[in-house]
Amino acid sequence: MKNVSVLGGYKIVEIKQITSQEKGRLQFFEGENDIPFAIKRIYYITDVKKGVWRGAHSHKNLKQLLFCPFGEILIKLTDGIVSNSILLNEPNKGVLILKPLWRDILWNQDNSVLCVAASDYYDQSDYIRDFEDFTKFQRENKY
Amino acid sequence: MKNVSVLGGYKIVEIKQITSQEKGRLQFFEGENDIPFAIKRIYYITDVKKGVWRGAHSHKNLKQLLFCPFGEILIKLTDGIVSNSILLNEPNKGVLILKPLWRDILWNQDNSVLCVAASDYYDQSDYIRDFEDFTKFQRENKY
């Protein structure tokens, strides 16, 4: 019997950092070393007002590391049954998404920045943009 | 005779973006496609006050794309003879550094974020942290 009370397929990670008292902090990660994939693509979302939701899709195969170098962003993940919300409110906090999960993303502060390191190039066919298609995909793939 | 009035080894690039009127803008780039190297490492600098300088080093081989998804940062590059300053004040503006150039970086606004996609893993021996060593390196390598 599947344990439906736990959402799998993602990890909250602490990104390595070097803090200097007067000059801020530097965060860093290496593809295949610090995260379980090579970095093929970077994207980042800027100029978003507080209260805006984005996301509303899943991927079939893409793995991603999401992080927020400025501001505060809420990442809501679900497999169609269980939902978890993760607050990205520190630049060294990241969410590794390793399995198909539907994500809704809320901007908690004007101009918060969402950065994403992705495991593959852009591929339109890897996206699921309809929630019912997503739950169907989950059932068929037994996630 | 070398033209000493032009600084080479870097490019100002416009990073691709998708703008949506009410939901901000998404910028993206792919290793080896949009930039001339694979992305091995990401680092980003946060929590820096206005007026702080960072940088003060060169690399021997590392190639990098620098961008600023929030705030305003001044990148000052020199080959030891000619200096150029590039203002990163738009999230879709980037600086590709392709040859050894000494960089000094000024934060023009509190909490501006500097993000860097780098062509290789961290390698202490690739850094030149002394300006005289850098000018010597430049002369020896005829950059």
Coordinates of C-alpha atoms in Angstrom, one line a residue:
Chain A
M1 CA 0.0 0.0 0.0
K2 CA 1.4 3.4 -1.0
N3 CA 2.0 5.9 1.8
V4 CA -0.1 8.8 0.5
S5 CA 0.8 11.1 3.4
V6 CA 4.3 11.7 2.1
L7 CA 5.1 13.6 -1.0
G8 CA 8.2 12.3 -2.7
G9 CA 10.1 13.3 -5.8
Y10 CA 11.7 16.5 -4.4
K11 CA 14.3 17.5 -1.8
I12 CA 14.9 20.7 0.1
V13 CA 18.6 21.4 -0.1
E14 CA 21.0 23.7 1.5
I15 CA 23.2 25.3 -1.2
K16 CA 26.8 25.7 -0.2
Q17 CA 27.8 29.3 0.7
I18 CA 30.7 31.4 1.8
T19 CA 29.7 34.3 4.0
S20 CA 31.8 37.4 4.5
Q21 CA 30.7 39.8 7.2
E22 CA 30.8 43.0 5.2
K23 CA 30.6 41.8 1.6
G24 CA 27.6 39.6 1.6
R25 CA 27.5 35.9 0.8
L26 CA 28.4 33.8 -2.2
Q27 CA 26.4 30.6 -3.0
F28 CA 27.6 28.0 -5.4
F29 CA 26.8 24.6 -6.9
E30 CA 28.3 22.4 -9.5
G31 CA 26.4 20.2 -12.0
E32 CA 26.7 16.5 -11.3
N33 CA 28.6 17.2 -8.1
D34 CA 26.3 19.1 -5.9
I35 CA 23.1 18.3 -7.8
P36 CA 22.3 14.9 -9.5
F37 CA 22.4 16.2 -13.1
A38 CA 24.4 18.3 -15.5
I39 CA 23.2 21.9 -16.0
K40 CA 22.0 22.4 -19.5
R41 CA 19.7 25.4 -19.1
I42 CA 19.3 28.3 -16.8
Y43 CA 16.2 30.4 -16.5
Y44 CA 15.1 33.1 -14.1
I45 CA 12.0 35.1 -13.5
T46 CA 12.1 38.8 -12.5
D47 CA 9.9 41.8 -12.2
V48 CA 7.0 40.0 -10.6
K49 CA 4.6 41.7 -8.2
K50 CA 3.7 40.3 -4.8
G51 CA 0.6 38.1 -4.9
V52 CA 1.2 36.8 -8.5
W53 CA 1.1 33.0 -9.1
R54 CA 3.1 31.4 -11.8
G55 CA 4.0 27.8 -12.6
A56 CA 0.9 25.7 -13.2
H57 CA 2.6 22.9 -15.0
S58 CA 4.6 19.8 -14.5
H59 CA 7.5 18.2 -16.4
K60 CA 7.7 14.6 -17.5
N61 CA 11.5 14.2 -17.3
L62 CA 13.1 17.5 -16.5
K63 CA 15.0 17.7 -13.2
Q64 CA 15.5 21.2 -11.7
L65 CA 17.0 23.1 -8.8
L66 CA 14.9 26.1 -7.9
F67 CA 16.4 28.9 -5.7
C68 CA 15.5 32.4 -4.7
P69 CA 18.5 34.8 -4.5
F70 CA 16.3 37.8 -3.6
G71 CA 13.0 38.1 -1.9
E72 CA 10.6 35.4 -0.9
I73 CA 8.8 32.8 -3.0
L74 CA 6.4 30.0 -2.1
I75 CA 6.7 26.7 -4.1
K76 CA 3.7 24.5 -3.9
L77 CA 4.2 21.0 -5.1
T78 CA 1.7 18.2 -5.6
D79 CA 1.7 14.7 -7.1
G80 CA -2.1 15.0 -7.5
I81 CA -2.8 13.5 -4.1
V82 CA -0.5 15.1 -1.5
S83 CA 0.6 18.7 -1.6
N84 CA 3.6 20.3 0.1
S85 CA 4.6 24.0 0.3
I86 CA 8.1 25.2 0.6
L87 CA 9.1 28.7 1.4
L88 CA 12.2 29.9 -0.4
N89 CA 13.2 32.8 1.9
E90 CA 17.0 32.4 2.1
P91 CA 19.3 32.5 -0.9
N92 CA 21.1 29.3 0.1
K93 CA 17.8 27.3 0.3
G94 CA 16.9 25.3 -2.8
V95 CA 14.2 22.8 -4.0
L96 CA 15.4 19.9 -6.1
I97 CA 12.6 18.6 -8.2
L98 CA 13.5 15.1 -9.4
K99 CA 10.1 13.5 -10.4
P100 CA 7.0 14.8 -12.2
L101 CA 5.3 17.2 -9.8
W102 CA 2.8 19.9 -10.5
R103 CA 4.1 23.2 -9.2
D104 CA 2.3 26.5 -8.4
I105 CA 4.6 29.3 -7.4
L106 CA 3.5 32.4 -5.4
W107 CA 5.5 35.7 -5.2
N108 CA 5.4 36.8 -1.5
Q109 CA 7.4 40.0 -2.2
D110 CA 7.7 42.4 -5.2
N111 CA 10.6 41.6 -7.5
S112 CA 11.6 38.3 -5.8
V113 CA 13.8 36.4 -8.2
L114 CA 13.3 32.7 -9.0
C115 CA 16.3 31.1 -10.6
V116 CA 16.2 27.6 -12.0
A117 CA 19.0 25.3 -13.1
A118 CA 17.6 22.6 -15.4
S119 CA 18.8 19.2 -16.5
D120 CA 17.9 19.6 -20.2
Y121 CA 17.3 22.0 -23.0
Y122 CA 13.9 23.4 -23.6
D123 CA 11.5 20.8 -25.0
Q124 CA 7.9 21.7 -25.4
S125 CA 6.8 18.0 -25.3
D126 CA 8.2 17.6 -21.8
Y127 CA 5.6 20.0 -20.3
I128 CA 2.2 19.1 -18.9
R129 CA 0.1 22.2 -18.7
D130 CA -3.3 20.8 -17.8
F131 CA -3.9 19.5 -14.3
E132 CA -6.2 16.7 -15.4
D133 CA -3.6 15.5 -18.0
F134 CA -1.1 15.6 -15.1
T135 CA -3.2 13.3 -12.8
K136 CA -3.8 11.0 -15.7
F137 CA 0.0 10.9 -16.5
Q138 CA 0.7 10.1 -12.8
R139 CA -1.8 7.2 -12.8
E140 CA -0.4 5.8 -16.0
N141 CA 3.2 6.1 -14.8
K142 CA 2.4 4.9 -11.3
Y143 CA 4.2 7.8 -9.6
Chain B
M1 CA 50.6 46.7 -34.0
K2 CA 48.0 45.8 -31.4
N3 CA 45.1 48.2 -31.1
V4 CA 45.4 49.2 -27.4
S5 CA 42.3 51.4 -27.5
V6 CA 39.8 48.4 -27.6
L7 CA 39.3 45.9 -24.8
G8 CA 38.7 42.4 -26.2
G9 CA 37.9 39.1 -24.6
Y10 CA 34.4 39.9 -23.5
K11 CA 30.9 40.6 -25.0
I12 CA 27.8 42.4 -23.8
V13 CA 24.9 40.0 -24.6
E14 CA 21.2 40.3 -24.6
I15 CA 19.8 37.3 -22.8
K16 CA 16.6 35.9 -24.4
Q17 CA 13.4 36.7 -22.5
I18 CA 9.7 36.2 -22.6
T19 CA 7.8 39.1 -21.2
S20 CA 4.3 38.9 -19.8
Q21 CA 2.5 42.1 -19.0
E22 CA 1.2 41.1 -15.5
K23 CA 3.5 38.3 -14.5
G24 CA 7.0 39.7 -15.0
R25 CA 9.6 38.3 -17.4
L26 CA 11.4 35.0 -17.8
Q27 CA 15.0 35.0 -19.1
F28 CA 16.7 31.9 -20.2
F29 CA 19.9 30.6 -21.8
E30 CA 21.3 27.1 -22.7
G31 CA 24.8 26.0 -22.3
E32 CA 26.7 25.5 -25.7
N33 CA 23.6 26.9 -27.6
D34 CA 23.2 30.5 -26.3
I35 CA 26.6 30.7 -24.8
P36 CA 29.9 29.3 -26.1
F37 CA 30.4 26.7 -23.3
A38 CA 28.7 24.1 -21.2
I39 CA 27.5 25.2 -17.8
K40 CA 29.5 23.4 -15.1
R41 CA 29.0 25.7 -12.1
I42 CA 26.6 28.4 -10.9
Y43 CA 27.4 30.9 -8.3
Y44 CA 25.5 33.9 -7.1
I45 CA 26.3 36.7 -4.6
T46 CA 23.6 38.2 -2.4
D47 CA 23.1 40.4 0.7
V48 CA 25.7 43.0 -0.4
K49 CA 25.3 46.6 0.5
K50 CA 25.5 49.5 -1.9
G51 CA 29.0 50.8 -2.4
V52 CA 30.7 47.5 -1.8
W53 CA 33.4 46.3 -4.3
R54 CA 34.0 42.6 -4.9
G55 CA 35.9 40.7 -7.6
A56 CA 39.6 41.8 -7.7
H57 CA 40.8 38.7 -9.6
S58 CA 41.1 37.2 -13.0
H59 CA 40.8 33.7 -14.3
K60 CA 43.3 32.0 -16.6
N61 CA 40.9 29.8 -18.5
L62 CA 37.4 30.0 -17.0
K63 CA 34.7 31.5 -19.2
Q64 CA 31.7 33.1 -17.5
L65 CA 28.3 34.7 -18.2
L66 CA 27.5 37.3 -15.5
F67 CA 24.0 38.7 -15.1
C68 CA 22.1 40.7 -12.6
P69 CA 18.5 39.5 -12.0
F70 CA 17.8 42.2 -9.3
G71 CA 19.3 45.6 -8.7
E72 CA 22.3 47.3 -10.4
I73 CA 25.9 46.2 -10.5
L74 CA 28.9 47.7 -12.3
I75 CA 31.4 45.4 -13.9
K76 CA 34.8 47.0 -14.5
L77 CA 37.1 44.9 -16.7
T78 CA 40.7 45.5 -17.7
D79 CA 43.4 43.6 -19.6
G80 CA 46.0 45.7 -17.6
I81 CA 46.1 48.5 -20.3
V82 CA 42.5 49.3 -21.3
S83 CA 39.5 49.3 -18.9
N84 CA 35.8 49.1 -19.7
S85 CA 32.9 49.5 -17.4
I86 CA 29.6 47.7 -18.0
L87 CA 26.4 48.6 -16.1
L88 CA 24.2 45.5 -15.4
N89 CA 20.9 47.3 -14.8
E90 CA 18.5 45.0 -16.7
P91 CA 17.9 41.3 -15.9
N92 CA 18.3 40.4 -19.6
K93 CA 21.7 42.0 -20.0
G94 CA 24.8 39.8 -19.5
V95 CA 28.5 40.0 -19.8
L96 CA 30.3 37.1 -21.3
I97 CA 34.0 36.9 -20.2
L98 CA 35.9 34.7 -22.6
K99 CA 39.6 35.7 -22.0
P100 CA 41.6 36.5 -18.9
L101 CA 40.4 39.9 -17.7
W102 CA 40.8 41.5 -14.3
R103 CA 37.4 42.4 -12.9
D104 CA 36.3 44.7 -10.1
I105 CA 32.6 44.7 -9.3
L106 CA 30.6 47.5 -7.6
W107 CA 27.2 47.1 -6.0
N108 CA 25.2 50.2 -7.0
Q109 CA 22.1 49.1 -5.0
D110 CA 21.6 47.2 -1.7
N111 CA 20.9 43.5 -2.3
S112 CA 21.6 43.5 -6.0
V113 CA 22.2 39.9 -7.1
L114 CA 25.1 38.9 -9.3
C115 CA 24.6 35.5 -10.9
V116 CA 27.4 33.7 -12.8
A117 CA 27.3 30.6 -15.1
A118 CA 30.8 29.2 -15.4
S119 CA 32.5 26.9 -17.9
D120 CA 34.2 24.7 -15.3
Y121 CA 34.2 23.4 -11.8
Y122 CA 36.0 25.4 -9.1
D123 CA 39.8 25.3 -9.5
Q124 CA 41.9 27.4 -7.1
S125 CA 44.8 27.3 -9.6
D126 CA 42.8 29.1 -12.2
Y127 CA 42.6 32.3 -10.1
I128 CA 44.9 35.2 -10.3
R129 CA 44.3 37.3 -7.2
D130 CA 47.2 39.8 -7.4
F131 CA 47.1 42.5 -10.1
E132 CA 50.9 42.5 -10.7
D133 CA 50.7 38.7 -11.2
F134 CA 47.9 39.4 -13.7
T135 CA 49.8 41.9 -15.8
K136 CA 52.8 39.6 -15.8
F137 CA 50.5 36.7 -16.9
Q138 CA 49.1 38.9 -19.7
R139 CA 52.5 39.8 -21.0
E140 CA 53.7 36.2 -20.9
N141 CA 50.6 35.0 -22.7
K142 CA 50.5 37.9 -25.1
Y143 CA 46.8 38.7 -24.5

